[in-house]
Coordinates of C-alpha atoms and ligand atoms in Angstrom, one line a residue:
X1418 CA -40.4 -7.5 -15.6
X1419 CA -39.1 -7.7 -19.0
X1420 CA -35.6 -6.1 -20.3
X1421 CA -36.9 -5.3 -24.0
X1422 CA -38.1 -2.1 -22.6
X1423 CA -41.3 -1.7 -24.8
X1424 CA -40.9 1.7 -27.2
X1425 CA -43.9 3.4 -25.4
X1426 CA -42.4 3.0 -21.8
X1427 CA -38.8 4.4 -23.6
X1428 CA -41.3 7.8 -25.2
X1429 CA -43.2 8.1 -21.8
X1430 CA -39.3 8.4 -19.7
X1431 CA -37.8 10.1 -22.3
X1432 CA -41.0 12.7 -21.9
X1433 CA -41.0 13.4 -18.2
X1434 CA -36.7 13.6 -18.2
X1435 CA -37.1 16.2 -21.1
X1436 CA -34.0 18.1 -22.7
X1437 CA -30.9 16.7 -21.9
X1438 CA -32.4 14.3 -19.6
X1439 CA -31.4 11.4 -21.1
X1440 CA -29.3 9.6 -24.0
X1441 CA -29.3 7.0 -26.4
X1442 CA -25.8 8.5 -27.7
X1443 CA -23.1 5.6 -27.7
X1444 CA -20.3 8.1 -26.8
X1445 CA -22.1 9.6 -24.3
X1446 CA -23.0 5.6 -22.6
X1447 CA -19.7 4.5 -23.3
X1448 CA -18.0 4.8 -20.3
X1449 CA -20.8 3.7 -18.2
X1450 CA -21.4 0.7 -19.5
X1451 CA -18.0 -0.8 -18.4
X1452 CA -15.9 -0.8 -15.0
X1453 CA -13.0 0.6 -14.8
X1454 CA -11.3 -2.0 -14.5
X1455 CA -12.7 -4.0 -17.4
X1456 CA -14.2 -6.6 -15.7
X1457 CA -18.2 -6.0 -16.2
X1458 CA -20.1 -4.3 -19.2
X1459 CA -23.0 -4.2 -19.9
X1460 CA -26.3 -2.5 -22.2
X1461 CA -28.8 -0.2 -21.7
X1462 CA -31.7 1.4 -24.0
X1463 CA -32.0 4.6 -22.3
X1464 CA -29.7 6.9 -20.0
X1465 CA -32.2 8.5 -17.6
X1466 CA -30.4 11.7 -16.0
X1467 CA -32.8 12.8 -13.8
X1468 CA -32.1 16.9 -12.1
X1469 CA -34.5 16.5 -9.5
X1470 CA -36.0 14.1 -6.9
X1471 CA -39.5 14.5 -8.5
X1472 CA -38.0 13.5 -12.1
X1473 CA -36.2 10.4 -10.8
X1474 CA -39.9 9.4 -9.0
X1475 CA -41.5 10.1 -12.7
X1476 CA -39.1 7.6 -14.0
X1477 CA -39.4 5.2 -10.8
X1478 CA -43.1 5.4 -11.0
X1479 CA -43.7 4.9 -14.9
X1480 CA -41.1 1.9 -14.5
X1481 CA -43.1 0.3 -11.5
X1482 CA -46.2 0.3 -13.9
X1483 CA -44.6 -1.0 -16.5
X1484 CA -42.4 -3.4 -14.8
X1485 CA -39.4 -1.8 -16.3
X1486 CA -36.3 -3.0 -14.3
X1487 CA -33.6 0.4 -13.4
X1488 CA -29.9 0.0 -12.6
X1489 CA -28.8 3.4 -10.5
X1490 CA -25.3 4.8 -11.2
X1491 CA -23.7 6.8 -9.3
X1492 CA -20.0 7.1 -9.7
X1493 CA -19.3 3.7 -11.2
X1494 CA -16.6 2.9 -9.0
X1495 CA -18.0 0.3 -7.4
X1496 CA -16.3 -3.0 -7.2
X1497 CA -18.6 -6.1 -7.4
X1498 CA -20.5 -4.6 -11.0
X1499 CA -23.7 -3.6 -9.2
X1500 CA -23.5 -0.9 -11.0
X1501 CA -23.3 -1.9 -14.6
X1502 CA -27.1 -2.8 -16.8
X1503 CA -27.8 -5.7 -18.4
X1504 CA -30.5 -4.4 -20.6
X1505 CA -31.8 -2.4 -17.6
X1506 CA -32.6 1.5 -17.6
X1507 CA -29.3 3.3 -16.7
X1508 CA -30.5 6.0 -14.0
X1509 CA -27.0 7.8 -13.3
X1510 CA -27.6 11.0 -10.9
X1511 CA -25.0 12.9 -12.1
X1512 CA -27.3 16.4 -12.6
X1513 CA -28.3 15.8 -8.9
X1514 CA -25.2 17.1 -7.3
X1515 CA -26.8 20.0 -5.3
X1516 CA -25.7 21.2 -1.5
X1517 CA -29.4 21.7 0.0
X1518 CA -27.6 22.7 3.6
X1519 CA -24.7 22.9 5.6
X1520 CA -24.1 24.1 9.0
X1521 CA -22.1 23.8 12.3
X1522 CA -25.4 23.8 14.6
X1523 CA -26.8 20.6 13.6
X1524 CA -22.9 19.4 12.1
X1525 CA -25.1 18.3 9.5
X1526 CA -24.1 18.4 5.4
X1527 CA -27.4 17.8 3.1
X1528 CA -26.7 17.2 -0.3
X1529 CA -28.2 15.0 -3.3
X1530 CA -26.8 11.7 -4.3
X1531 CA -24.8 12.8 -7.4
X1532 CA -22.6 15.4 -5.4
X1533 CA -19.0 13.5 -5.5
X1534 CA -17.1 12.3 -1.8
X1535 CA -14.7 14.8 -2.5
X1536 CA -17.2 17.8 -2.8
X1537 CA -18.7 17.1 0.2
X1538 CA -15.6 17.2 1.8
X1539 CA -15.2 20.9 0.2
X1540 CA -18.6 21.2 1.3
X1541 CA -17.9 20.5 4.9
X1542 CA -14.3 22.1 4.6
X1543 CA -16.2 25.2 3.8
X1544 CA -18.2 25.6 7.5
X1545 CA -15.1 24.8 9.1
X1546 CA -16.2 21.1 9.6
X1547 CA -15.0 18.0 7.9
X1548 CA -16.8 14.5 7.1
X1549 CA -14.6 11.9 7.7
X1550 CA -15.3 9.6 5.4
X1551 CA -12.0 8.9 3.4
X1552 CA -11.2 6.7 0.6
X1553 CA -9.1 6.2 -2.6
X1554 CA -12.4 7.1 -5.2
X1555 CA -13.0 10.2 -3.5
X1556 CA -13.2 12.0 -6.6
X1557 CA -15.5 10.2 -8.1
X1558 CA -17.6 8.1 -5.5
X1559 CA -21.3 9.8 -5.3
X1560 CA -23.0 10.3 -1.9
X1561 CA -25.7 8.2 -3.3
X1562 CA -23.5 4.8 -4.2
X1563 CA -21.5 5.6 -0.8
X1564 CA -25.2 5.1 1.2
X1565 CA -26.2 2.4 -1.1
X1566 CA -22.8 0.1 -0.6
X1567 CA -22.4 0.7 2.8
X1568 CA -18.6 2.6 2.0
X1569 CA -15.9 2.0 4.4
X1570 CA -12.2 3.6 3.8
X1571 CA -9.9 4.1 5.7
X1572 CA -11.3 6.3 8.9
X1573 CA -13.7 3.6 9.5
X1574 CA -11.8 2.1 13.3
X1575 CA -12.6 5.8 14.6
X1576 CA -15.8 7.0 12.7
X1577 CA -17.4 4.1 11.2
X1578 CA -18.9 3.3 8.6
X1579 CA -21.6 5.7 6.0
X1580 CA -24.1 3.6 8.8
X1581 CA -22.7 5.2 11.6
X1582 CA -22.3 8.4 9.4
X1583 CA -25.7 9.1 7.7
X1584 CA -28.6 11.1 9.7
X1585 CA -31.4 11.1 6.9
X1586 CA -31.5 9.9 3.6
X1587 CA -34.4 10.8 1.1
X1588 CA -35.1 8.4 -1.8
X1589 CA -37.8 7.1 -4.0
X1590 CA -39.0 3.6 -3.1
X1591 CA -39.8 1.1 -6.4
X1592 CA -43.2 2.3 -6.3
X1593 CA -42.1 6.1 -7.4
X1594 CA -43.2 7.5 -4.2
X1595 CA -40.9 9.7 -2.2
X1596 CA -39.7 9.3 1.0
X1597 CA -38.6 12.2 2.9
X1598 CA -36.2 11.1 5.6
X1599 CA -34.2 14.0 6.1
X1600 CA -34.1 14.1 9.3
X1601 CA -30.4 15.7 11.7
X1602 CA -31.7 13.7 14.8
X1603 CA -29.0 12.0 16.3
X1604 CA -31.5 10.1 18.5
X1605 CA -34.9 8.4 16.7
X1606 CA -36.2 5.5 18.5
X1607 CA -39.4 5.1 17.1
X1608 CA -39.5 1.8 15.4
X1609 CA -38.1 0.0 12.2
X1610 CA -35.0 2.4 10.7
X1611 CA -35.9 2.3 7.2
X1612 CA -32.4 4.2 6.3
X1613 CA -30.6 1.7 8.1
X1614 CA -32.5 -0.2 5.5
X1615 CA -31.6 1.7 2.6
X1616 CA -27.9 1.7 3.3
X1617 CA -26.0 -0.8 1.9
X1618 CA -29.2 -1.9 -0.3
X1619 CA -27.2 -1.6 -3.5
X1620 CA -29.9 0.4 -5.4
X1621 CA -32.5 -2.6 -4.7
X1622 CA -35.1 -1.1 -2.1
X1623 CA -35.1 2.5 -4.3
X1624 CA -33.1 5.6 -5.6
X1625 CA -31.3 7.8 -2.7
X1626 CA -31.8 10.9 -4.0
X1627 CA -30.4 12.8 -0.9
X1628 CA -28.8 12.3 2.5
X1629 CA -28.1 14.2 5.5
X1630 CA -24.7 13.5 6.9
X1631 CA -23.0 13.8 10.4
X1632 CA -20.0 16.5 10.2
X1633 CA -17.1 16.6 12.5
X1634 CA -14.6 19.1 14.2
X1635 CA -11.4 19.6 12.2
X1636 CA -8.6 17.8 14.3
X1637 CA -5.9 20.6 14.3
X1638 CA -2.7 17.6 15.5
X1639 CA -2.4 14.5 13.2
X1640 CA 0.8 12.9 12.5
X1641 CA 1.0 9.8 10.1
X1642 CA 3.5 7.4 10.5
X1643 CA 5.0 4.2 8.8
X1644 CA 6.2 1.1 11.3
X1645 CA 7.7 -2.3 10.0
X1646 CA 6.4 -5.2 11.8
X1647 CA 7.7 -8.6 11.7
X1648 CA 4.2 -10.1 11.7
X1649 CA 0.5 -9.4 11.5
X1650 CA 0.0 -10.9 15.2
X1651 CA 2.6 -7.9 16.1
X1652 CA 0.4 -5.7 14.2
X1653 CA -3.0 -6.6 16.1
X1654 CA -1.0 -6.2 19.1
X1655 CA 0.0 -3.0 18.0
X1656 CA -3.2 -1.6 17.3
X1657 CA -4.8 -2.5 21.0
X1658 CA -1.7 -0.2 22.0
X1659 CA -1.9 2.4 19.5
X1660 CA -5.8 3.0 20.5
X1661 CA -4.8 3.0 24.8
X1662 CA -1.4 5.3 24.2
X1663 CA -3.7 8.0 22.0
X1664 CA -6.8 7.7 23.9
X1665 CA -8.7 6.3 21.1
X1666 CA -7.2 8.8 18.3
X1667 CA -6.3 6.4 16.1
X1668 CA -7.7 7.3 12.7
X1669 CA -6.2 4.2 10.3
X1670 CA -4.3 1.2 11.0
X1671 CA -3.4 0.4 7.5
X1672 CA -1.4 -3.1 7.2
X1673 CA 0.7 -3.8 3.9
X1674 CA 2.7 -6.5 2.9
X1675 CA 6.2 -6.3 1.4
X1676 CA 4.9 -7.7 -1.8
X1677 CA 2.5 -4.5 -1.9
X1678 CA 5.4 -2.2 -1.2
X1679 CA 7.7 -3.6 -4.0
X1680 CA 4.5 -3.6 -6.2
X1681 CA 4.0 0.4 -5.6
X1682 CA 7.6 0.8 -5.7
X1683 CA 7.6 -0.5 -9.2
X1684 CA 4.8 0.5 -11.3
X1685 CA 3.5 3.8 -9.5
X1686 CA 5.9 6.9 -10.5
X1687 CA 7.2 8.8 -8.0
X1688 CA 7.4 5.9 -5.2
X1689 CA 10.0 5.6 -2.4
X1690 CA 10.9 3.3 -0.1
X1691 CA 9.5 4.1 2.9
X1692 CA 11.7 1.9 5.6
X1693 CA 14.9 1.2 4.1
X1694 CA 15.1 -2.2 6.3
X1695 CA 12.8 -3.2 4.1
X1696 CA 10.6 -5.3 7.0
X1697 CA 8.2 -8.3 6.2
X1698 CA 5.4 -6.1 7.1
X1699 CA 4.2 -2.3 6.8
X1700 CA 1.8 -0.5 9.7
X1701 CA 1.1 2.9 8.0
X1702 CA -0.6 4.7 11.4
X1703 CA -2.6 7.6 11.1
X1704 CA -3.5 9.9 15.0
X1705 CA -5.5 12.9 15.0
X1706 CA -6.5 15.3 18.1
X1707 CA -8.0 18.4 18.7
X1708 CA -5.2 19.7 20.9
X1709 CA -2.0 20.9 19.5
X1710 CA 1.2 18.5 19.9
X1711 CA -1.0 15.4 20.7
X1712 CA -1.2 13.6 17.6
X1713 CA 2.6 14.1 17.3
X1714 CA 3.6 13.0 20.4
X1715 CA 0.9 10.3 21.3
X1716 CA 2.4 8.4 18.0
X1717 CA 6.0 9.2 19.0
X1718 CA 5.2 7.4 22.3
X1719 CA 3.3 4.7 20.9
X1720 CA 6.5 3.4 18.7
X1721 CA 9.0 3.9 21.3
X1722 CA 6.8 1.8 23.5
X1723 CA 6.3 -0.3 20.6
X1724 CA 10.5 -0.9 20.1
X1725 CA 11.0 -1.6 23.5
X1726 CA 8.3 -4.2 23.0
X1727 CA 10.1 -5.4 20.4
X1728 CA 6.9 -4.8 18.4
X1729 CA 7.9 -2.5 16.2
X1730 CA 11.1 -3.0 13.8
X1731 CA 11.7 0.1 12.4
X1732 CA 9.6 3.3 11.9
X1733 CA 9.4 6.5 10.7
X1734 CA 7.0 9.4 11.1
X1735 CA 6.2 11.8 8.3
X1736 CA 7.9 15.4 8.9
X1737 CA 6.2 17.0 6.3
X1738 CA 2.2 17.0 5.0
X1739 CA 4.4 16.2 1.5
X1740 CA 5.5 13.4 3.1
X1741 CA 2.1 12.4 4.6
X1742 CA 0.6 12.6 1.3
X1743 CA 3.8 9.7 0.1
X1744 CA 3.4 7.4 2.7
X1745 CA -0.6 7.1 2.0
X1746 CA 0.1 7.2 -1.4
X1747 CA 2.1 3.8 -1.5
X1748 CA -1.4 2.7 0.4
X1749 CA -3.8 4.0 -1.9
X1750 CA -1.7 2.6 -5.0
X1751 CA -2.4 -0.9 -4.1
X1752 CA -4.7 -1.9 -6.3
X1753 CA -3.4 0.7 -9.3
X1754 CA 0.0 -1.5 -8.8
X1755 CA -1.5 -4.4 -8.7
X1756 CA -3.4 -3.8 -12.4
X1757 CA 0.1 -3.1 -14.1
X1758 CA 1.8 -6.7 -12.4
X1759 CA -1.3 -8.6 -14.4
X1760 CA -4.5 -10.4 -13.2
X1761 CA -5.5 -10.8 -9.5
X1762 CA -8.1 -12.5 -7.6
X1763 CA -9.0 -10.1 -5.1
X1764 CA -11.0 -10.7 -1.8
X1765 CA -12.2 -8.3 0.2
X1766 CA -13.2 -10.0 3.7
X1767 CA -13.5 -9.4 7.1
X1768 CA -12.6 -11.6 10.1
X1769 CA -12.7 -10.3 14.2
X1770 CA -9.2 -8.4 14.4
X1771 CA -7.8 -10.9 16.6
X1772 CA -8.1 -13.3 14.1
X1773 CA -6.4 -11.5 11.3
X1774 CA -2.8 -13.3 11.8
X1775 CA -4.3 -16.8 11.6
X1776 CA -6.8 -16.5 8.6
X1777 CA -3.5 -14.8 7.1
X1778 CA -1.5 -18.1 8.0
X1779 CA -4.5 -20.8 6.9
X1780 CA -5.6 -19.2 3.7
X1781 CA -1.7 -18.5 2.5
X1782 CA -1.0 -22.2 3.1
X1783 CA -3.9 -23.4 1.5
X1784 CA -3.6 -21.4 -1.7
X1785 CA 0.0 -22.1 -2.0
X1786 CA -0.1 -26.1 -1.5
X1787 CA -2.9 -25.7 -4.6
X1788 CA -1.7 -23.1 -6.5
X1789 CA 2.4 -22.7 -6.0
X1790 CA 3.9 -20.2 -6.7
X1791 CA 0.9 -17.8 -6.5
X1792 CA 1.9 -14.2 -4.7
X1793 CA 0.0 -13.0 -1.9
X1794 CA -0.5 -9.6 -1.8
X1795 CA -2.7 -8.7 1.6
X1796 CA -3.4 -4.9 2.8
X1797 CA -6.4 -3.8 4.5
X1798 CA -7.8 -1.8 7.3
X1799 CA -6.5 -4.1 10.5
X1800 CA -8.5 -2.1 13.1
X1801 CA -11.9 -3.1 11.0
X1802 CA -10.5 -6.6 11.0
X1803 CA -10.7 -6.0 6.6
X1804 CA -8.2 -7.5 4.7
X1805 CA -8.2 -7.3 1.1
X1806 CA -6.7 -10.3 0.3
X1807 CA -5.4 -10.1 -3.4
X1808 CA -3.4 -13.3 -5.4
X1809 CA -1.8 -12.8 -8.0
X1810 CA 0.5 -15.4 -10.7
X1811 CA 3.8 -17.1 -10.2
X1812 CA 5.9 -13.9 -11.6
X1813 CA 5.4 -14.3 -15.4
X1814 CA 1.7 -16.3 -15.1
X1815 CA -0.2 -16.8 -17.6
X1816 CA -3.6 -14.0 -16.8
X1817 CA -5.8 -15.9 -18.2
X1818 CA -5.1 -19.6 -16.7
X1819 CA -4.6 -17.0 -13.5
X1820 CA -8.3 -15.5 -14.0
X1821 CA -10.0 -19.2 -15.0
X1822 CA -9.0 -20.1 -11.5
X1823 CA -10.8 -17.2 -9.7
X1824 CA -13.9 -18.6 -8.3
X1825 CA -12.4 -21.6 -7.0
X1826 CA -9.6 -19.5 -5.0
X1827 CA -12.6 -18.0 -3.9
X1828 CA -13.8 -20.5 -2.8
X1829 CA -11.0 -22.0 -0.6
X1830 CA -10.7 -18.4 0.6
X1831 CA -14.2 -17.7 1.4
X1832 CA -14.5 -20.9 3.2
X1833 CA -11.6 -20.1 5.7
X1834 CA -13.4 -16.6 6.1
X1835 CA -16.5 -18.3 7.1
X1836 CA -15.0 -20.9 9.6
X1837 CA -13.2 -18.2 11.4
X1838 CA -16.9 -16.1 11.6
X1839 CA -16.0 -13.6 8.9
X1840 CA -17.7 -11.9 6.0
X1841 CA -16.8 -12.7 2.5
X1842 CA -17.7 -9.0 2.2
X1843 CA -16.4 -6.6 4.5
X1844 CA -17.3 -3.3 2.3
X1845 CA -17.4 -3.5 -1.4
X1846 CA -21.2 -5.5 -1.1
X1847 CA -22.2 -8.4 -3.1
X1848 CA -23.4 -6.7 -6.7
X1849 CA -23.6 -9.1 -9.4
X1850 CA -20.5 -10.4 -8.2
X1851 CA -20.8 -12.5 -5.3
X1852 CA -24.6 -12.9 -5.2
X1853 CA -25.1 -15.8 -5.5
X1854 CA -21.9 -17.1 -3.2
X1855 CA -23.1 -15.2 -0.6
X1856 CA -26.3 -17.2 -0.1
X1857 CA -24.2 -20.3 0.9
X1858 CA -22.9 -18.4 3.9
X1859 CA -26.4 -16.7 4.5
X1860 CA -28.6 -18.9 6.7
X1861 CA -32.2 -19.6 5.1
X1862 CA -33.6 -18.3 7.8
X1863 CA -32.0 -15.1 7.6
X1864 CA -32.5 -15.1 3.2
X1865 CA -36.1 -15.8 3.6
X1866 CA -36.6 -12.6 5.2
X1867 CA -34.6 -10.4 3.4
X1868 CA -36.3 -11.6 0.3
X1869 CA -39.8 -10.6 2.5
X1870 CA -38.8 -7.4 3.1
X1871 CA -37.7 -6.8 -0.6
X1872 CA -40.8 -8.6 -1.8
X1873 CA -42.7 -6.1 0.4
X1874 CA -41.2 -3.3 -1.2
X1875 CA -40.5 -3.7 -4.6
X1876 CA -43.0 -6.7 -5.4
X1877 CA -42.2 -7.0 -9.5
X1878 CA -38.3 -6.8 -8.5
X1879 CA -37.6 -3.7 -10.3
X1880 CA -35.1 -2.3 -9.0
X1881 CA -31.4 -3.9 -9.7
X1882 CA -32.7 -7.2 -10.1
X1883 CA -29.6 -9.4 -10.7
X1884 CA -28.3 -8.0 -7.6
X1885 CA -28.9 -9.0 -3.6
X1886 CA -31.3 -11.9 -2.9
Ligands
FAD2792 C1 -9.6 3.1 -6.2 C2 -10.8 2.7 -5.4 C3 -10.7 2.6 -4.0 C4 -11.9 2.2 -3.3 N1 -11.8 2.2 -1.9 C5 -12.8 1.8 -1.2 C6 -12.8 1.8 0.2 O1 -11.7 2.0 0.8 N2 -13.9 1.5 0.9 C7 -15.1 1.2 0.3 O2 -16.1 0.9 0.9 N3 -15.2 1.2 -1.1 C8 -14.1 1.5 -1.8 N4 -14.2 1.5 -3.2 C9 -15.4 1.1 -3.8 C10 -16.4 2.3 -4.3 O3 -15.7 3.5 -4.4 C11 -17.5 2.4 -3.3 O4 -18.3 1.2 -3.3 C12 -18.4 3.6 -3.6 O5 -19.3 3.7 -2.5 C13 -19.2 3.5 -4.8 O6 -19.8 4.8 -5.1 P1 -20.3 5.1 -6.6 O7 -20.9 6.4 -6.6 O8 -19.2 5.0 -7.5 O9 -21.4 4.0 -6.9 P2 -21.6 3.1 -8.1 O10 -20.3 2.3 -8.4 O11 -22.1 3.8 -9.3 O12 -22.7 2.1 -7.6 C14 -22.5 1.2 -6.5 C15 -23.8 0.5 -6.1 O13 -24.7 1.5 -5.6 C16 -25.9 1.6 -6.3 N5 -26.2 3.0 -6.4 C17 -25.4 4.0 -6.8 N6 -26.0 5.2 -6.7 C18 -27.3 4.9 -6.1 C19 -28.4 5.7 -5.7 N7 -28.3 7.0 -5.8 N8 -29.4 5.1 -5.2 C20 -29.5 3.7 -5.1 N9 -28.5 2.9 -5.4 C21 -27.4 3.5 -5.9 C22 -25.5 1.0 -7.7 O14 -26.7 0.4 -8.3 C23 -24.5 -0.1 -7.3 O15 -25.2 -1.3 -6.9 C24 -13.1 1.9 -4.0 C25 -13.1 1.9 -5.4 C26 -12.0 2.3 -6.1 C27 -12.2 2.4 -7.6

């Protein structure tokens, strides 16, 4: 592998994309060479944008032979930079946004990987079915970087993850051959799962070029609901009686500090207050069924129960979809907040729910006997035990003495996370980002074979080489 792609290799790509297949254009690489937040850039000699499966195996294939390392693109929202070249061919699949099927017998949506989250929610929308799948880059996020980083969001407690959601996927492996995995079968016992694979790969075992995804019934009853807490052990408790009182129609379980509240309330136009107590802690509940009234009145029970339990503070349930559409917004605006009020170090881990309230406690008095006056800002998906654990400055920090510091917060951080049998990952992957931190909590055992089974695969490391093991 070498990443001064040779002039030939560049003639012989640029030959098979043809026309408007690819660019050397600076403009036109611009805004793919850097996340959107600023924090990765990167180069690339040519911008392969492949229309078809057999055109992304031409460019797989010639780069195999010519040990020609690719980075795949999709939306470039991902967090951790996976998606960002260093000197690498850019293979973005934004022409391959094509529907291929979608229908109610199967509940199955086939599309290619450049068709965006939110089109395939029109997709499904269209047939009278919906794919759960829900989170704040919908408009952007490809089904191709959703399959490849595992997504989440914020459905994930009653639907899972894009693992539990993807039927087939098609892709070409770093040889250039294709693999046609297309399959609707919800039941396929015969042997390794080589999508299972592919998901969550991060663009290292090949290019998902298409994938076949499990549709749902539109739930006609959801209600959404904000609740003020005094703790995060209140919250857990919460959410064990949220999922008995609804019967397991609990979409999200969305926890958010004060700090994230008065963060939204202040940088993100158009922002109210959504308890006016003000509690310590925000539960932002979303219930949907398939009969009419239930989602209404299984929440309505749910907090009542919850106030006589002294669980629940204050609450108040949204009358209005306008209103829906406020109280998730304060959620989704988290991080949008959080860029205004200045530098972060952001974690996104996972511990088992019932340990969210004391990795809360332990890492919050371990950054703040380090670091005082740092502000925790912690939100996440409770029911998937997902925290995104953000720090940011004494009020009026300095960013940059704040950003020096980020890998050794992460490190105190990470190292609670894996004493309480967590993940220092629980969905954005490991990119170029955490890599390399993540084989200190891997055991060799377990890196020795996932470097086999990449080995295996893609023996001159081709594809996304800085990233994974
Ligand atoms: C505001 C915001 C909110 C977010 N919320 C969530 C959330 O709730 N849950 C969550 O899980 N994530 C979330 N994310 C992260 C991000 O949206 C997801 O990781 C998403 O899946 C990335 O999709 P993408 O198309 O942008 O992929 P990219 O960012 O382009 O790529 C991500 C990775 O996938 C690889 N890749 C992309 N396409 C392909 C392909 N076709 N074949 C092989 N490899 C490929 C890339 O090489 C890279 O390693 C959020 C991001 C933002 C900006």
């Amino acid at each position: 592998m070498t990443l001064a792609v040779p002039a030939d290799v560049i003639s012989r790509l640029k030959a098979v994309l043809g026309e408007g297949g690819w660019s050397q254009d600076p403009e036109r690489l611009a805004p793919k060479l850097v996340e959107w937040r600023d924090r990765w850039s990167g180069t690339t000699p040519l911008l392969a944008l492949p229309r078809s499966t057999a055109q992304v195996a031409a460019v797989v294939g010639i780069c195999a032979e010519s040990g020609t390392a690719i980075t795949p693109q999709g939306g470039n929202t991902g967090l951790v930079g996976g998606q960002i070249p260093d000197g690498e061919i850019l293979l973005s699949l934004e022409r391959m946004r094509a529907v291929r099927e979608v229908g109610v017998a199967n509940d199955v949506l086939v599309a290619e990987a450049g068709l965006t989250l939110a089109e395939a929610h029109d997709a499904a929308a269209a047939v009278g079915r919906r794919f759960p799948l829900g989170l704040a880059s919908e408009g952007s996020a490809t089904l191709g970087g959703l399959v490849s980083t595992n997504a989440g969001g914020v459905a994930v407690l009653r639907y899972g993850t894009m693992r539990q959601l993807v039927l087939g996927l098609e892709a070409v492996l770093p040889n250039g051959e294709v693999w046609n995995g297309l399959k609707h079968l919800r039941k396929d016992n015969t042997g390794y799962d080589l999508k299972q694979l592919l998901i969550g790969a991060e663009g290292t075992l090949g290019v998902v070029t298409a994938a076949a995804l499990k549709l749902f019934p539109v739930l006609v009853s959801r209600a959404v609901a904000f609740a003020g807490v005094a703790s995060p052990a209140a919250a857990v408790t919460l959410l064990a009686r949220a999922k008995e009182e609804t019967g397991g129609a609990v979409e999200s379980f969305e926890l958010i500090g004060r700090l994230g509240i008065e963060l939204a309330l202040r940088h993100i136009p158009g922002s109210r207050e959504p308890l006016e107590s003000r509690p310590p802690w925000y539960v932002l509940i979303e219930v949907a069924s398939g009969e009419p009234g239930a989602a209404e009145a299984g929440l309505e029970r749910l907090l009542e129960g919850g106030f006589e339990a002294g669980l629940v503070l204050d609450a108040s349930i949204a009358q209005t979809g306008e209103q829906a559409k406020a109280f998730w917004a304060l959620r989704e605006n988290q991080s949008a907040a959080q860029k205004v009020e200045g530098a972060a170090w952001k974690h996104d881990i996972s511990v088992p729910v019932s340990r969210i309230p004391e990795f809360l406690e332990t890492a919050g008095k371990a950054l703040t006997a380090k670091w005082p006056g740092v502000r925790i800002d912690a939100f996440g998906h409770v029911g998937d035990g997902n925290i995104h654990y953000d720090v940011l400055s004494a009020p009026g920090g300095d960013p940059a003495a704040h950003t020096a510091l980020r890998e050794a917060a992460a490190l105190v951080v990470h190292d609670i996370v894996a004493s309480l049998g967590g993940s220092i990952s629980a969905e954005h992957g490991l990119g170029t980002m955490k890599t390399a931190e993540a084989l200190a909590y891997k055991s060799p055992v377990e890196v020795a074979a996932l470097r086999a089974v990449r080995a295996a695969l893609d023996p001159k490391r081709i594809m996304n080489p800085r990233v994974l093991f």
